[in-house]
PDB file of C-alpha atoms in Angstrom:
ATOM      1  CA  MET A1225      72.192  68.132 164.363  1.00 63.00           C
ATOM      2  CA  LEU A1226      68.667  69.034 163.419  1.00 68.00           C
ATOM      3  CA  ASP A1227      69.669  72.570 163.175  1.00 69.00           C
ATOM      4  CA  HIS A1228      72.361  72.018 160.836  1.00 68.00           C
ATOM      5  CA  LEU A1229      69.990  69.697 159.012  1.00 77.00           C
ATOM      6  CA  PHE A1230      67.533  72.225 158.408  1.00 74.00           C
ATOM      7  CA  THR A1231      70.065  74.795 157.544  1.00 74.00           C
ATOM      8  CA  LEU A1232      71.154  72.425 154.786  1.00 74.00           C
ATOM      9  CA  LEU A1233      67.491  72.101 153.389  1.00 78.00           C
ATOM     10  CA  MET A1234      67.144  76.053 153.932  1.00 72.00           C
ATOM     11  CA  LEU A1235      70.512  76.442 151.857  1.00 73.00           C
ATOM     12  CA  ILE A1236      69.757  73.931 149.152  1.00 72.00           C
ATOM     13  CA  VAL A1237      66.268  75.561 148.243  1.00 70.00           C
ATOM     14  CA  LEU A1238      67.945  79.225 148.244  1.00 66.00           C
ATOM     15  CA  GLN A1239      70.613  77.975 145.951  1.00 66.00           C
ATOM     16  CA  ALA A1240      67.986  76.350 143.601  1.00 67.00           C
ATOM     17  CA  VAL A1241      65.689  79.437 143.726  1.00 63.00           C
ATOM     18  CA  LEU A1242      68.614  81.808 143.043  1.00 61.00           C
ATOM     19  CA  GLY A1243      70.116  79.320 140.427  1.00 66.00           C
ATOM     20  CA  PHE A1244      67.162  79.575 138.021  1.00 68.00           C
ATOM     21  CA  ASP A1245      68.638  82.396 135.996  1.00 69.00           C
ATOM     22  CA  ASN A1246      72.110  80.658 135.952  1.00 74.00           C
ATOM     23  CA  LEU A1247      70.480  77.380 134.677  1.00 74.00           C
ATOM     24  CA  LEU A1248      68.925  79.421 131.824  1.00 75.00           C
ATOM     25  CA  TYR A1249      72.325  81.100 130.993  1.00 78.00           C
ATOM     26  CA  ILE A1250      73.857  77.562 130.981  1.00 79.00           C
ATOM     27  CA  SER A1251      71.247  76.352 128.635  1.00 77.00           C
ATOM     28  CA  LEU A1252      71.311  79.005 126.211  1.00 76.00           C
ATOM     29  CA  GLU A1253      75.130  79.327 125.983  1.00 78.00           C
ATOM     30  CA  SER A1254      75.613  75.606 125.491  1.00 79.00           C
ATOM     31  CA  LYS A1255      73.449  75.957 122.221  1.00 77.00           C
ATOM     32  CA  ARG A1256      76.497  77.626 120.606  1.00 76.00           C
ATOM     33  CA  ALA A1257      78.284  74.145 120.494  1.00 78.00           C
ATOM     34  CA  PRO A1258      78.311  71.102 118.293  1.00 77.00           C
ATOM     35  CA  GLU A1259      75.094  69.404 119.327  1.00 76.00           C
ATOM     36  CA  GLU A1260      77.019  66.075 120.294  1.00 78.00           C
ATOM     37  CA  ASP A1261      78.891  68.175 122.742  1.00 80.00           C
ATOM     38  CA  ARG A1262      76.246  70.090 124.489  1.00 80.00           C
ATOM     39  CA  ALA A1263      75.501  67.695 127.518  1.00 81.00           C
ATOM     40  CA  ARG A1264      79.134  67.086 128.119  1.00 84.00           C
ATOM     41  CA  ILE A1265      79.803  70.805 127.948  1.00 83.00           C
ATOM     42  CA  ARG A1266      77.162  71.686 130.577  1.00 82.00           C
ATOM     43  CA  ARG A1267      77.847  68.920 132.908  1.00 84.00           C
ATOM     44  CA  LEU A1268      81.745  69.803 132.665  1.00 85.00           C
ATOM     45  CA  GLY A1269      80.927  73.404 133.041  1.00 82.00           C
ATOM     46  CA  ILE A1270      78.601  72.881 136.054  1.00 81.00           C
ATOM     47  CA  GLY A1271      81.229  70.557 137.777  1.00 84.00           C
ATOM     48  CA  ILE A1272      84.144  72.692 137.731  1.00 84.00           C
ATOM     49  CA  ALA A1273      82.068  75.706 138.804  1.00 81.00           C
ATOM     50  CA  ILE A1274      80.987  73.652 141.869  1.00 82.00           C
ATOM     51  CA  GLY A1275      84.654  73.097 142.891  1.00 84.00           C
ATOM     52  CA  LEU A1276      85.281  76.725 142.348  1.00 82.00           C
ATOM     53  CA  ARG A1277      82.063  78.054 144.270  1.00 80.00           C
ATOM     54  CA  ILE A1278      83.576  75.918 147.305  1.00 82.00           C
ATOM     55  CA  VAL A1279      86.903  77.479 146.769  1.00 82.00           C
ATOM     56  CA  LEU A1280      85.221  81.019 146.710  1.00 79.00           C
ATOM     57  CA  LEU A1281      83.074  80.091 149.799  1.00 78.00           C
ATOM     58  CA  PHE A1282      86.408  79.562 151.548  1.00 80.00           C
ATOM     59  CA  VAL A1283      87.858  82.444 150.164  1.00 78.00           C
ATOM     60  CA  LEU A1284      84.945  84.877 151.252  1.00 73.00           C
ATOM     61  CA  ILE A1285      84.810  83.647 154.733  1.00 74.00           C
ATOM     62  CA  LYS A1286      88.586  84.466 155.355  1.00 72.00           C
ATOM     63  CA  LEU A1287      88.480  87.643 153.181  1.00 70.00           C
ATOM     64  CA  ILE A1288      85.079  88.859 153.445  1.00 68.00           C
ATOM     65  CA  GLU A1289      86.165  92.373 154.826  1.00 66.00           C
ATOM     66  CA  VAL A1290      88.473  92.771 151.779  1.00 68.00           C
ATOM     67  CA  ALA A1291      85.765  91.963 149.426  1.00 67.00           C
ATOM     68  CA  GLN A1292      83.791  94.674 150.952  1.00 71.00           C
ATOM     69  CA  SER A1293      86.611  97.226 151.259  1.00 78.00           C
ATOM     70  CA  GLU A1294      86.650 100.056 148.957  1.00 80.00           C
ATOM     71  CA  LEU A1295      88.849  99.476 146.131  1.00 80.00           C
ATOM     72  CA  PHE A1296      88.889 103.060 144.155  1.00 84.00           C
ATOM     73  CA  ALA A1297      86.512 105.921 143.993  1.00 87.00           C
ATOM     74  CA  VAL A1298      85.048 108.238 141.096  1.00 87.00           C
ATOM     75  CA  HIS A1299      84.067 111.745 141.896  1.00 86.00           C
ATOM     76  CA  TRP A1300      82.565 113.667 138.940  1.00 85.00           C
ATOM     77  CA  THR A1301      80.245 115.748 140.709  1.00 81.00           C
ATOM     78  CA  GLY A1302      77.077 116.256 139.209  1.00 80.00           C
ATOM     79  CA  VAL A1303      77.918 113.602 136.341  1.00 85.00           C
ATOM     80  CA  PHE A1304      79.468 110.328 137.851  1.00 89.00           C
ATOM     81  CA  GLU A1305      80.203 109.209 141.388  1.00 88.00           C
ATOM     82  CA  GLY A1306      80.850 105.850 142.635  1.00 90.00           C
ATOM     83  CA  ALA A1307      82.740 103.853 145.394  1.00 88.00           C
ATOM     84  CA  PHE A1308      83.745 100.524 143.951  1.00 89.00           C
ATOM     85  CA  ASN A1309      84.785  97.291 145.929  1.00 85.00           C
ATOM     86  CA  ALA A1310      85.385  93.621 144.702  1.00 80.00           C
ATOM     87  CA  HIS A1311      81.690  92.872 145.244  1.00 77.00           C
ATOM     88  CA  SER A1312      80.261  95.625 143.218  1.00 83.00           C
ATOM     89  CA  LEU A1313      82.841  94.960 140.259  1.00 84.00           C
ATOM     90  CA  ILE A1314      82.050  91.341 140.033  1.00 79.00           C
ATOM     91  CA  VAL A1315      78.262  92.129 139.889  1.00 80.00           C
ATOM     92  CA  LEU A1316      78.576  94.991 137.550  1.00 86.00           C
ATOM     93  CA  PHE A1317      80.627  92.967 135.389  1.00 83.00           C
ATOM     94  CA  GLY A1318      78.375  89.820 135.388  1.00 78.00           C
ATOM     95  CA  GLY A1319      75.474  92.058 134.445  1.00 82.00           C
ATOM     96  CA  ALA A1320      76.987  93.973 131.794  1.00 86.00           C
ATOM     97  CA  PHE A1321      77.831  90.684 130.112  1.00 81.00           C
ATOM     98  CA  ILE A1322      74.689  89.151 130.457  1.00 79.00           C
ATOM     99  CA  LEU A1323      72.869  92.406 128.884  1.00 85.00           C
ATOM    100  CA  TYR A1324      75.658  91.929 125.901  1.00 82.00           C
ATOM    101  CA  THR A1325      74.996  88.162 125.474  1.00 77.00           C
ATOM    102  CA  ALA A1326      71.087  88.725 125.754  1.00 79.00           C
ATOM    103  CA  THR A1327      71.113  91.582 123.286  1.00 84.00           C
ATOM    104  CA  LYS A1328      73.551  89.929 120.943  1.00 79.00           C
ATOM    105  CA  GLU A1329      71.360  86.909 120.620  1.00 74.00           C
ATOM    106  CA  VAL A1330      68.260  88.898 120.228  1.00 77.00           C
ATOM    107  CA  LEU A1331      69.653  90.914 117.443  1.00 79.00           C
ATOM    108  CA  HIS A1332      71.002  87.610 115.797  1.00 73.00           C
ATOM    109  CA  MET A1333      67.557  86.176 115.970  1.00 70.00           C
ATOM    110  CA  ILE A1334      66.071  89.057 114.145  1.00 73.00           C
ATOM    111  CA  ALA A1335      68.475  88.898 111.316  1.00 69.00           C
ATOM    112  CA  LEU A1336      68.240  85.010 110.850  1.00 56.00           C
ATOM    113  CA  GLU A1337      67.188  84.051 107.254  1.00 51.00           C
ATOM    114  CA  GLU A1338      67.611  80.233 107.914  1.00 50.00           C
ATOM    115  CA  VAL A1339      67.612  78.930 111.522  1.00 48.00           C
ATOM    116  CA  ASP A1340      69.243  75.826 111.171  1.00 50.00           C
ATOM    117  CA  HIS A1341      71.966  77.165 108.774  1.00 47.00           C
ATOM    118  CA  ALA A1342      72.751  79.793 111.155  1.00 47.00           C
ATOM    119  CA  GLU A1343      73.105  77.757 114.120  1.00 50.00           C
ATOM    120  CA  SER A1344      75.412  75.326 112.347  1.00 47.00           C
ATOM    121  CA  LYS A1345      77.627  78.269 111.553  1.00 47.00           C
ATOM    122  CA  LYS A1346      77.762  80.074 114.941  1.00 49.00           C
ATOM    123  CA  ALA A1347      78.991  76.686 116.551  1.00 53.00           C
ATOM    124  CA  ALA A1348      81.707  77.939 119.199  1.00 60.00           C
ATOM    125  CA  SER A1349      84.645  76.005 120.734  1.00 72.00           C
ATOM    126  CA  SER A1350      83.926  73.772 123.581  1.00 76.00           C
ATOM    127  CA  LYS A1351      86.718  75.322 125.838  1.00 79.00           C
ATOM    128  CA  LYS A1352      85.418  78.793 125.409  1.00 80.00           C
ATOM    129  CA  ILE A1353      81.778  77.783 126.226  1.00 81.00           C
ATOM    130  CA  ILE A1354      82.909  76.048 129.264  1.00 81.00           C
ATOM    131  CA  ALA A1355      85.067  79.101 130.384  1.00 82.00           C
ATOM    132  CA  LEU A1356      82.159  81.268 130.165  1.00 80.00           C
ATOM    133  CA  ILE A1357      79.535  79.033 132.101  1.00 79.00           C
ATOM    134  CA  VAL A1358      81.965  78.675 134.625  1.00 80.00           C
ATOM    135  CA  LEU A1359      82.861  82.363 134.932  1.00 79.00           C
ATOM    136  CA  MET A1360      79.162  83.444 135.104  1.00 77.00           C
ATOM    137  CA  ASN A1361      78.284  80.754 137.438  1.00 74.00           C
ATOM    138  CA  LEU A1362      80.885  82.132 139.835  1.00 73.00           C
ATOM    139  CA  VAL A1363      79.170  85.556 139.196  1.00 74.00           C
ATOM    140  CA  PHE A1364      75.755  84.133 139.698  1.00 70.00           C
ATOM    141  CA  SER A1365      77.269  82.311 142.988  1.00 71.00           C
ATOM    142  CA  PHE A1366      78.687  85.252 144.850  1.00 70.00           C
ATOM    143  CA  ASP A1367      75.421  86.674 145.934  1.00 66.00           C
ATOM    144  CA  SER A1368      73.985  83.395 146.707  1.00 68.00           C
ATOM    145  CA  ILE A1369      77.031  82.541 148.833  1.00 71.00           C
ATOM    146  CA  LEU A1370      76.846  85.832 150.699  1.00 68.00           C
ATOM    147  CA  SER A1371      73.092  84.962 151.600  1.00 64.00           C
ATOM    148  CA  ALA A1372      74.184  81.425 152.784  1.00 68.00           C
ATOM    149  CA  MET A1373      77.140  82.879 155.074  1.00 67.00           C
ATOM    150  CA  ALA A1374      74.151  85.002 156.519  1.00 61.00           C
ATOM    151  CA  LEU A1375      72.085  81.924 157.623  1.00 65.00           C
ATOM    152  CA  THR A1376      75.178  79.932 158.580  1.00 70.00           C
ATOM    153  CA  ASP A1377      79.005  79.991 159.628  1.00 68.00           C
ATOM    154  CA  ASN A1378      79.403  76.298 159.123  1.00 76.00           C
ATOM    155  CA  PHE A1379      81.654  75.771 156.010  1.00 78.00           C
ATOM    156  CA  VAL A1380      80.766  72.070 155.872  1.00 81.00           C
ATOM    157  CA  VAL A1381      76.825  72.792 155.789  1.00 80.00           C
ATOM    158  CA  MET A1382      77.438  75.432 153.138  1.00 79.00           C
ATOM    159  CA  SER A1383      79.689  73.188 150.805  1.00 81.00           C
ATOM    160  CA  LEU A1384      77.072  70.530 150.875  1.00 83.00           C
ATOM    161  CA  ALA A1385      74.486  72.856 150.116  1.00 80.00           C
ATOM    162  CA  ILE A1386      76.539  73.989 146.907  1.00 79.00           C
ATOM    163  CA  VAL A1387      77.249  70.356 145.843  1.00 82.00           C
ATOM    164  CA  ALA A1388      73.487  69.479 146.105  1.00 82.00           C
ATOM    165  CA  SER A1389      72.453  72.379 144.282  1.00 79.00           C
ATOM    166  CA  GLY A1390      75.131  71.746 141.723  1.00 79.00           C
ATOM    167  CA  VAL A1391      73.859  68.400 141.232  1.00 82.00           C
ATOM    168  CA  LEU A1392      70.511  69.481 140.879  1.00 81.00           C
ATOM    169  CA  MET A1393      71.502  71.921 138.244  1.00 80.00           C
ATOM    170  CA  ILE A1394      73.181  69.184 136.042  1.00 80.00           C
ATOM    171  CA  VAL A1395      70.150  67.277 135.974  1.00 80.00           C
ATOM    172  CA  LEU A1396      67.872  70.277 135.219  1.00 80.00           C
ATOM    173  CA  ALA A1397      70.150  71.596 132.587  1.00 79.00           C
ATOM    174  CA  ASP A1398      69.729  69.039 130.165  1.00 78.00           C
ATOM    175  CA  ARG A1399      66.094  68.836 130.483  1.00 80.00           C
ATOM    176  CA  VAL A1400      65.664  72.599 130.294  1.00 77.00           C
ATOM    177  CA  SER A1401      67.836  72.647 127.196  1.00 77.00           C
ATOM    178  CA  GLU A1402      65.650  69.909 125.621  1.00 77.00           C
ATOM    179  CA  PHE A1403      62.435  71.907 126.333  1.00 75.00           C
ATOM    180  CA  LEU A1404      64.193  74.780 124.464  1.00 71.00           C
ATOM    181  CA  ALA A1405      65.146  72.821 121.551  1.00 70.00           C
ATOM    182  CA  ARG A1406      61.605  71.219 121.170  1.00 74.00           C
ATOM    183  CA  ASN A1407      59.781  74.636 121.799  1.00 70.00           C
ATOM    184  CA  ARG A1408      61.891  77.182 119.730  1.00 67.00           C
ATOM    185  CA  MET A1409      59.664  79.938 120.231  1.00 68.00           C
ATOM    186  CA  TYR A1410      60.453  80.079 124.083  1.00 72.00           C
ATOM    187  CA  GLU A1411      63.764  80.780 123.353  1.00 72.00           C
ATOM    188  CA  VAL A1412      63.036  84.418 122.635  1.00 76.00           C
ATOM    189  CA  LEU A1413      61.287  84.616 126.417  1.00 78.00           C
ATOM    190  CA  GLY A1414      64.314  82.951 127.600  1.00 76.00           C
ATOM    191  CA  LEU A1415      66.521  85.668 126.297  1.00 78.00           C
ATOM    192  CA  PHE A1416      64.661  88.424 127.460  1.00 83.00           C
ATOM    193  CA  ILE A1417      64.306  86.839 130.931  1.00 79.00           C
ATOM    194  CA  LEU A1418      68.149  86.750 130.874  1.00 79.00           C
ATOM    195  CA  PHE A1419      68.171  90.724 129.743  1.00 85.00           C
ATOM    196  CA  ILE A1420      66.161  91.274 132.905  1.00 85.00           C
ATOM    197  CA  VAL A1421      68.595  89.392 135.015  1.00 80.00           C
ATOM    198  CA  GLY A1422      71.240  91.445 133.469  1.00 83.00           C
ATOM    199  CA  VAL A1423      69.342  94.618 134.284  1.00 87.00           C
ATOM    200  CA  MET A1424      68.996  93.404 137.884  1.00 85.00           C
ATOM    201  CA  LEU A1425      72.724  92.588 138.370  1.00 82.00           C
ATOM    202  CA  VAL A1426      73.659  96.119 136.792  1.00 88.00           C
ATOM    203  CA  THR A1427      71.411  97.969 139.106  1.00 89.00           C
ATOM    204  CA  GLU A1428      72.261  95.801 142.181  1.00 86.00           C
ATOM    205  CA  GLY A1429      76.356  96.367 141.310  1.00 85.00           C
ATOM    206  CA  GLY A1430      75.345 100.078 140.758  1.00 88.00           C
ATOM    207  CA  HIS A1431      73.597 100.140 144.436  1.00 88.00           C
ATOM    208  CA  LEU A1432      76.748  98.248 145.827  1.00 84.00           C
ATOM    209  CA  ALA A1433      78.922 100.742 144.095  1.00 87.00           C
ATOM    210  CA  HIS A1434      76.937 103.795 145.301  1.00 88.00           C
ATOM    211  CA  ILE A1435      76.807 104.974 141.707  1.00 89.00           C
ATOM    212  CA  LYS A1436      75.295 108.232 141.216  1.00 88.00           C
ATOM    213  CA  LEU A1437      74.312 109.422 137.541  1.00 87.00           C
ATOM    214  CA  ALA A1438      73.586 113.171 137.095  1.00 83.00           C
ATOM    215  CA  GLY A1439      73.132 113.332 140.724  1.00 82.00           C
ATOM    216  CA  ASN A1440      70.753 110.329 140.885  1.00 86.00           C
ATOM    217  CA  GLU A1441      71.673 107.438 142.838  1.00 87.00           C
ATOM    218  CA  ILE A1442      71.097 103.916 141.247  1.00 87.00           C
ATOM    219  CA  THR A1443      68.489 101.791 143.327  1.00 87.00           C
ATOM    220  CA  PRO A1444      68.706  97.997 142.912  1.00 86.00           C
ATOM    221  CA  MET A1445      65.852  96.127 141.183  1.00 84.00           C
ATOM    222  CA  THR A1446      63.942  94.153 144.136  1.00 82.00           C
ATOM    223  CA  LYS A1447      63.343  90.519 143.959  1.00 75.00           C
ATOM    224  CA  THR A1448      59.609  91.076 144.015  1.00 82.00           C
ATOM    225  CA  THR A1449      59.920  93.417 141.189  1.00 85.00           C
ATOM    226  CA  PHE A1450      62.211  90.984 139.250  1.00 80.00           C
ATOM    227  CA  TYR A1451      59.720  88.013 139.735  1.00 80.00           C
ATOM    228  CA  PHE A1452      56.768  90.317 138.883  1.00 87.00           C
ATOM    229  CA  VAL A1453      58.498  91.243 135.510  1.00 85.00           C
ATOM    230  CA  ILE A1454      59.228  87.375 134.854  1.00 82.00           C
ATOM    231  CA  ALA A1455      55.720  86.583 135.612  1.00 85.00           C
ATOM    232  CA  VAL A1456      54.341  89.062 133.140  1.00 87.00           C
ATOM    233  CA  LEU A1457      56.622  88.149 130.333  1.00 83.00           C
ATOM    234  CA  VAL A1458      55.634  84.432 130.874  1.00 82.00           C
ATOM    235  CA  LEU A1459      52.027  85.467 130.697  1.00 88.00           C
ATOM    236  CA  THR A1460      52.031  87.459 128.027  1.00 85.00           C
ATOM    237  CA  ASP A1461      54.036  84.617 125.902  1.00 81.00           C
ATOM    238  CA  ILE A1462      51.379  82.127 127.071  1.00 81.00           C
ATOM    239  CA  VAL A1463      48.442  84.472 125.823  1.00 85.00           C
ATOM    240  CA  GLN A1464      50.190  85.452 122.815  1.00 82.00           C
ATOM    241  CA  SER A1465      50.846  81.626 121.647  1.00 79.00           C
ATOM    242  CA  ARG A1466      47.240  80.611 122.405  1.00 82.00           C
ATOM    243  CA  TYR A1467      45.829  83.821 120.520  1.00 82.00           C
ATOM    244  CA  GLN A1468      48.216  83.076 117.665  1.00 80.00           C
ATOM    245  CA  LYS A1469      47.117  79.482 117.475  1.00 81.00           C
ATOM    246  CA  LYS A1470      43.283  80.514 117.360  1.00 84.00           C
ATOM    247  CA  LEU A1471      44.174  83.069 114.748  1.00 83.00           C
ATOM    248  CA  LEU A1472      45.861  80.267 112.425  1.00 82.00           C
ATOM    249  CA  GLN A1473      42.827  77.855 113.317  1.00 82.00           C
ATOM    250  CA  ALA A1474      40.136  80.395 112.223  1.00 82.00           C
ATOM    251  CA  ARG A1475      42.363  81.190 109.011  1.00 81.00           C
ATOM    252  CA  LYS A1476      42.477  77.544 107.947  1.00 80.00           C
ATOM    253  CA  LEU A1477      38.797  77.497 108.673  1.00 81.00           C
ATOM    254  CA  ALA A1478      38.127  80.351 106.442  1.00 79.00           C
ATOM    255  CA  MET A1479      40.261  78.453 103.681  1.00 78.00           C
ATOM    256  CA  LYS A1480      38.266  75.342 103.826  1.00 77.00           C
ATOM    257  CA  GLU A1481      35.182  77.191 103.587  1.00 72.00           C
ATOM    258  CA  GLY A1482      36.482  79.375 100.743  1.00 65.00           C
ATOM    259  CA  LEU A1483      37.039  76.119  98.921  1.00 57.00           C
TER     260      LEU A1483
END
């Protein structure tokens, strides 16, 4: 009993850590919905994803060998080579989609003339956003479920961990979204973190598929490298924000002295 309890706590922590990038995606994606629907969309999207995660867990337990079995291969010697299975295709698709989303939003921000007016124009349908949140939640959950399966083979324990982490995401999603709404400057930081997440998933998917480009095999971005890059981005943003505030204060002081 104590072993199962300890494993459950470990799995909840694991799901929470691995779910950070998922939470960030949900918060940024839900901003495209009408303001009055955002909280409901986040809760509904995560709720549906929790149920589908449990289904995915059950399927993976039964069909883990199929998910890891080769579906097709490409052999263009010296140009492009790879052996693809279901796992690698899901990870590659998820990473590519996140890269596309982050790049599109960054370019949109650069092109903005009036922020509030642009946000009101780009409101998307609730069903589409919920579908994207559920889809990407499943992409993000694939590796976390495989990691959980490495710790235990108890379906009930893994299911409880998924539900607990999902409830935690529902609670934190609103807070993260509110923080980004109050501190608009951090949206850019969030998008670049999401971009790095996309790069990590694409390299991981490429490694799983043993992809070689011009004879060079793709190596996955390690978790250590990922967290180091995130830490550098966050520290750079903090230093830049404080430096900018000092420059503004110095400019105001110079203007007062000039008067």
